[in-house]
Coordinates of N, CA and C in Angstrom, one line a residue:
M26 N 0.8 -1.2 0.0 CA 0.0 0.0 0.0 C 0.8 1.3 0.0
A27 N 2.0 1.2 0.6 CA 2.8 2.4 0.7 C 3.2 3.0 -0.7
P28 N 3.5 2.2 -1.7 CA 3.9 2.7 -3.0 C 2.7 3.5 -3.6
T29 N 1.5 3.0 -3.5 CA 0.3 3.7 -4.1 C 0.1 5.1 -3.5
T30 N 0.3 5.1 -2.2 CA 0.1 6.4 -1.5 C 1.2 7.4 -1.9
T31 N 2.4 6.9 -2.1 CA 3.5 7.8 -2.5 C 3.3 8.3 -3.9
R32 N 2.8 7.4 -4.8 CA 2.5 7.9 -6.2 C 1.4 9.0 -6.2
Q33 N 0.4 8.8 -5.5 CA -0.7 9.7 -5.4 C -0.2 11.1 -4.8
S34 N 0.6 11.0 -3.8 CA 1.1 12.2 -3.2 C 2.0 13.0 -4.1
T35 N 2.8 12.3 -4.9 CA 3.7 12.9 -5.8 C 2.9 13.6 -7.0
A36 N 1.9 12.9 -7.5 CA 1.1 13.4 -8.5 C 0.3 14.6 -8.1
A37 N -0.2 14.6 -6.8 CA -0.9 15.7 -6.3 C 0.0 16.9 -6.1
R38 N 1.2 16.7 -5.7 CA 2.2 17.8 -5.6 C 2.5 18.4 -6.9
K39 N 2.7 17.6 -8.0 CA 3.0 18.1 -9.3 C 1.8 19.0 -9.8
R40 N 0.6 18.5 -9.6 CA -0.6 19.3 -10.1 C -0.7 20.6 -9.3
A41 N -0.4 20.6 -8.1 CA -0.5 21.9 -7.3 C 0.6 22.9 -7.7
A42 N 1.7 22.4 -8.2 CA 2.8 23.3 -8.5 C 2.8 23.9 -9.9
V43 N 1.8 23.4 -10.8 CA 1.9 23.8 -12.2 C 1.7 25.3 -12.4
K44 N 0.6 25.9 -12.1 CA 0.3 27.3 -12.3 C -0.4 27.9 -11.1
P45 N -0.1 29.1 -10.8 CA -1.0 29.8 -9.8 C -2.4 30.0 -10.3
T46 N -3.3 30.1 -9.4 CA -4.7 30.3 -9.9 C -5.2 31.7 -9.5
V47 N -6.1 32.2 -10.4 CA -6.7 33.5 -10.1 C -8.2 33.2 -10.0
D48 N -8.7 33.5 -8.8 CA -10.2 33.2 -8.5 C -10.5 31.7 -8.8
G49 N -9.6 30.8 -8.6 CA -9.9 29.4 -8.7 C -9.8 28.9 -10.1
A50 N -9.4 29.7 -11.1 CA -9.3 29.2 -12.5 C -7.8 29.1 -12.9
D51 N -7.4 28.1 -13.6 CA -6.1 27.9 -14.1 C -5.9 28.7 -15.3
L52 N -5.0 29.7 -15.3 CA -4.8 30.5 -16.5 C -3.4 30.4 -17.0
E53 N -3.2 30.6 -18.3 CA -1.9 30.5 -18.9 C -1.4 31.9 -19.2
F54 N -2.1 33.0 -18.7 CA -1.8 34.3 -18.9 C -2.1 35.2 -17.7
E55 N -1.6 36.4 -17.7 CA -2.0 37.3 -16.6 C -3.1 38.3 -17.1
P56 N -4.2 38.4 -16.5 CA -5.3 39.2 -17.0 C -4.8 40.7 -17.0
I57 N -5.3 41.5 -17.9 CA -5.0 42.9 -18.0 C -6.0 43.7 -17.3
R58 N -5.6 44.9 -16.8 CA -6.5 45.8 -16.2 C -6.8 47.0 -17.1
I59 N -8.0 47.3 -17.3 CA -8.5 48.4 -18.1 C -9.1 49.4 -17.2
A60 N -8.6 50.7 -17.3 CA -9.1 51.7 -16.4 C -10.6 51.9 -16.6
A61 N -11.3 52.4 -15.6 CA -12.7 52.7 -15.7 C -12.8 54.0 -16.5
N62 N -13.9 54.2 -17.1 CA -14.2 55.3 -18.0 C -14.0 56.6 -17.2
D63 N -14.4 56.7 -16.0 CA -14.2 57.9 -15.2 C -12.8 58.2 -14.8
E64 N -11.9 57.3 -15.1 CA -10.5 57.6 -14.8 C -9.7 58.1 -16.0
I65 N -10.4 58.2 -17.2 CA -9.8 58.7 -18.4 C -10.2 60.1 -18.7
E66 N -9.1 60.9 -18.9 CA -9.3 62.3 -19.3 C -9.2 62.4 -20.8
E67 N -10.2 62.9 -21.4 CA -10.3 63.0 -22.9 C -9.7 64.3 -23.4
E68 N -8.6 64.3 -24.2 CA -8.1 65.5 -24.8 C -8.8 65.6 -26.1
R69 N -9.3 66.8 -26.4 CA -10.0 67.1 -27.7 C -9.2 68.1 -28.5
V70 N -9.3 67.9 -29.9 CA -8.7 68.8 -30.8 C -9.7 69.3 -31.8
P71 N -9.5 70.5 -32.4 CA -10.4 71.0 -33.4 C -10.4 70.2 -34.7
L72 N -11.6 69.9 -35.2 CA -11.8 69.2 -36.5 C -12.3 70.2 -37.6
F73 N -13.2 71.1 -37.2 CA -13.7 72.0 -38.1 C -14.3 73.2 -37.4
F74 N -14.6 74.3 -38.2 CA -15.2 75.5 -37.7 C -16.4 75.7 -38.6
I75 N -17.5 76.2 -38.0 CA -18.6 76.8 -38.7 C -18.7 78.2 -38.2
G76 N -18.4 79.1 -39.1 CA -18.2 80.5 -38.7 C -17.1 80.6 -37.7
D77 N -17.3 81.1 -36.6 CA -16.3 81.2 -35.5 C -16.4 80.1 -34.5
D78 N -17.4 79.2 -34.6 CA -17.6 78.2 -33.7 C -16.7 77.0 -34.0
E79 N -15.9 76.6 -33.0 CA -15.0 75.5 -33.1 C -15.7 74.2 -32.7
Y80 N -15.5 73.1 -33.5 CA -16.0 71.8 -33.1 C -14.9 70.8 -33.0
T81 N -14.8 70.1 -32.0 CA -13.7 69.2 -31.7 C -14.0 67.7 -31.7
I82 N -13.0 66.9 -31.7 CA -13.1 65.5 -31.6 C -12.0 65.0 -30.6
P83 N -12.2 63.8 -30.1 CA -11.1 63.3 -29.2 C -9.8 63.2 -30.0
K84 N -8.7 63.5 -29.3 CA -7.4 63.4 -30.0 C -7.1 61.9 -30.2
K85 N -7.5 61.1 -29.3 CA -7.4 59.6 -29.5 C -8.7 59.0 -29.4
I86 N -9.2 58.4 -30.4 CA -10.5 57.8 -30.4 C -10.4 56.4 -29.8
A87 N -11.3 56.1 -28.9 CA -11.2 54.8 -28.2 C -11.5 53.6 -29.2
P88 N -10.8 52.5 -29.0 CA -11.0 51.4 -29.9 C -12.4 50.8 -29.9
G89 N -13.2 51.1 -28.8 CA -14.5 50.6 -28.7 C -15.4 51.3 -29.8
V90 N -15.1 52.5 -30.2 CA -15.8 53.2 -31.2 C -15.7 52.5 -32.5
A91 N -14.5 52.0 -32.8 CA -14.3 51.2 -34.1 C -15.0 49.9 -34.0
L92 N -15.0 49.3 -32.8 CA -15.8 48.0 -32.7 C -17.3 48.2 -32.9
Q93 N -17.8 49.3 -32.4 CA -19.2 49.6 -32.6 C -19.5 49.8 -34.1
Y94 N -18.6 50.6 -34.7 CA -18.8 50.9 -36.2 C -18.7 49.6 -37.0
L95 N -17.8 48.7 -36.7 CA -17.6 47.4 -37.4 C -18.8 46.5 -37.2
R96 N -19.4 46.5 -36.0 CA -20.6 45.7 -35.7 C -21.8 46.2 -36.6
E97 N -21.9 47.6 -36.5 CA -23.0 48.2 -37.3 C -22.8 48.0 -38.8
A98 N -21.6 48.1 -39.3 CA -21.3 47.9 -40.7 C -21.6 46.5 -41.1
R99 N -21.3 45.5 -40.3 CA -21.5 44.1 -40.6 C -23.0 43.9 -40.7
T100 N -23.8 44.5 -39.8 CA -25.2 44.3 -39.7 C -26.0 45.1 -40.7
H101 N -25.6 46.3 -40.9 CA -26.5 47.2 -41.7 C -25.7 47.8 -42.9
G102 N -24.5 47.6 -43.1 CA -23.7 48.2 -44.2 C -22.9 49.4 -43.7
R103 N -21.8 49.7 -44.4 CA -21.0 50.8 -44.1 C -21.7 52.2 -44.1
E104 N -22.5 52.4 -45.1 CA -23.1 53.7 -45.2 C -24.0 54.0 -44.0
V105 N -24.8 53.0 -43.6 CA -25.7 53.2 -42.4 C -24.9 53.3 -41.1
A106 N -23.8 52.6 -41.0 CA -22.9 52.6 -39.8 C -22.2 53.9 -39.6
T107 N -22.0 54.7 -40.7 CA -21.2 55.9 -40.6 C -21.9 57.0 -39.8
A108 N -23.2 57.2 -39.9 CA -23.9 58.2 -39.2 C -23.7 58.1 -37.7
P109 N -24.0 56.9 -37.1 CA -23.8 56.8 -35.6 C -22.3 57.0 -35.2
L110 N -21.4 56.6 -36.1 CA -20.0 56.8 -35.8 C -19.7 58.3 -35.7
L111 N -20.1 59.0 -36.7 CA -19.9 60.5 -36.7 C -20.5 61.1 -35.5
E112 N -21.7 60.8 -35.2 CA -22.4 61.4 -34.0 C -21.7 61.1 -32.7
R113 N -21.2 59.8 -32.6 CA -20.4 59.5 -31.4 C -19.1 60.2 -31.3
V114 N -18.4 60.3 -32.4 CA -17.1 61.0 -32.4 C -17.2 62.5 -32.3
L115 N -18.1 63.1 -33.1 CA -18.2 64.5 -33.1 C -19.0 65.0 -31.9
G116 N -19.9 64.3 -31.4 CA -20.8 64.7 -30.4 C -22.1 65.3 -31.0
E117 N -23.2 65.3 -30.3 CA -24.5 65.7 -30.9 C -24.5 67.1 -31.4
D118 N -23.9 68.0 -30.6 CA -23.9 69.4 -31.1 C -23.2 69.6 -32.4
A119 N -22.0 69.0 -32.6 CA -21.3 69.2 -33.8 C -22.0 68.5 -35.0
Y120 N -22.5 67.3 -34.7 CA -23.3 66.6 -35.7 C -24.5 67.4 -36.2
L121 N -25.2 68.0 -35.2 CA -26.4 68.8 -35.6 C -26.0 70.1 -36.3
A122 N -24.8 70.7 -35.9 CA -24.3 71.9 -36.6 C -24.0 71.6 -38.1
L123 N -23.4 70.4 -38.3 CA -23.1 70.0 -39.7 C -24.4 69.8 -40.5
E124 N -25.3 69.1 -39.8 CA -26.6 68.7 -40.4 C -27.4 70.0 -40.8
Q125 N -27.3 71.0 -40.0 CA -28.1 72.2 -40.3 C -27.3 73.3 -41.1
S126 N -26.1 73.0 -41.4 CA -25.3 74.0 -42.1 C -25.7 74.1 -43.5
K127 N -26.0 75.4 -44.0 CA -26.3 75.6 -45.4 C -25.1 75.8 -46.2
A128 N -24.0 76.1 -45.6 CA -22.7 76.4 -46.3 C -21.8 75.1 -46.5
L129 N -22.1 74.0 -45.8 CA -21.3 72.8 -45.9 C -21.3 72.3 -47.4
T130 N -20.1 72.1 -47.9 CA -20.1 71.5 -49.3 C -19.9 70.0 -49.2
E131 N -20.1 69.4 -50.4 CA -19.9 67.9 -50.5 C -18.4 67.5 -50.1
D132 N -17.5 68.3 -50.7 CA -16.1 68.1 -50.5 C -15.7 68.2 -49.0
Q133 N -16.3 69.2 -48.3 CA -16.0 69.4 -46.9 C -16.6 68.2 -46.1
M134 N -17.8 67.8 -46.4 CA -18.5 66.7 -45.7 C -17.7 65.4 -45.9
E135 N -17.2 65.2 -47.2 CA -16.4 64.0 -47.5 C -15.1 64.0 -46.7
W136 N -14.5 65.2 -46.6 CA -13.2 65.3 -45.8 C -13.5 64.9 -44.3
I137 N -14.5 65.5 -43.8 CA -14.8 65.2 -42.3 C -15.1 63.7 -42.1
V138 N -15.9 63.1 -43.0 CA -16.3 61.7 -42.8 C -15.0 60.9 -43.0
D139 N -14.2 61.2 -44.0 CA -12.9 60.4 -44.2 C -12.0 60.5 -43.0
K140 N -11.9 61.8 -42.5 CA -11.0 62.0 -41.3 C -11.4 61.2 -40.1
V141 N -12.7 61.3 -39.8 CA -13.3 60.5 -38.7 C -13.1 59.0 -38.8
L142 N -13.3 58.5 -40.0 CA -13.1 57.1 -40.3 C -11.6 56.7 -40.1
E143 N -10.8 57.6 -40.7 CA -9.3 57.3 -40.6 C -8.9 57.3 -39.1
L144 N -9.3 58.3 -38.3 CA -8.9 58.3 -36.9 C -9.5 57.2 -36.1
A145 N -10.7 56.8 -36.4 CA -11.4 55.8 -35.6 C -10.9 54.4 -36.0
L146 N -10.7 54.1 -37.3 CA -10.3 52.8 -37.7 C -8.8 52.6 -38.1
G147 N -8.1 53.7 -38.1 CA -6.7 53.6 -38.6 C -6.7 53.9 -40.1
K148 N -5.5 54.1 -40.6 CA -5.3 54.4 -42.0 C -5.7 53.1 -42.8
R149 N -6.5 53.2 -43.8 CA -6.8 52.1 -44.6 C -6.1 52.1 -45.9
E150 N -5.8 51.0 -46.5 CA -5.1 50.9 -47.8 C -6.1 51.1 -48.9
K151 N -5.8 51.9 -49.9 CA -6.6 52.0 -51.1 C -6.2 50.9 -52.0
P152 N -7.1 50.5 -53.0 CA -6.6 49.5 -54.0 C -5.4 50.1 -54.7
G153 N -4.4 49.3 -54.8 CA -3.1 49.7 -55.4 C -2.0 49.9 -54.4
G154 N -2.4 49.8 -53.1 CA -1.4 49.8 -52.1 C -1.1 51.1 -51.4
K155 N -1.7 52.2 -51.7 CA -1.4 53.5 -51.1 C -2.3 53.6 -49.9
A156 N -1.8 54.1 -48.8 CA -2.6 54.4 -47.6 C -3.5 55.5 -47.9
R157 N -4.7 55.4 -47.4 CA -5.7 56.4 -47.6 C -5.8 57.4 -46.4

């Protein structure tokens, strides 16, 4: 009987020494900590002016914004997903100001949309290999 007890004890010791546990789960990695939203100070930069009114966007757009856009684009298409992305990045006041502007041109609107998409999603490659 002694050899059986010794083998079980050795096996139990090996299992216990394999990896430390976190909350009872064996993990092969160290979990990351993400700051709470209220711990993040958002720096904003100007994107456009209407008259003398300045409209800003976050200097660094959170990756969650891109994830929301990608989910909406997958479900409803890129064109439909763009409006909520713009409103989230620009803010409601800036979005409404653009919406109500009689002086906004197509080229200006395209530039704003492209800039927001670029900042939210990162630079995209155009067909032919040039970054957009």
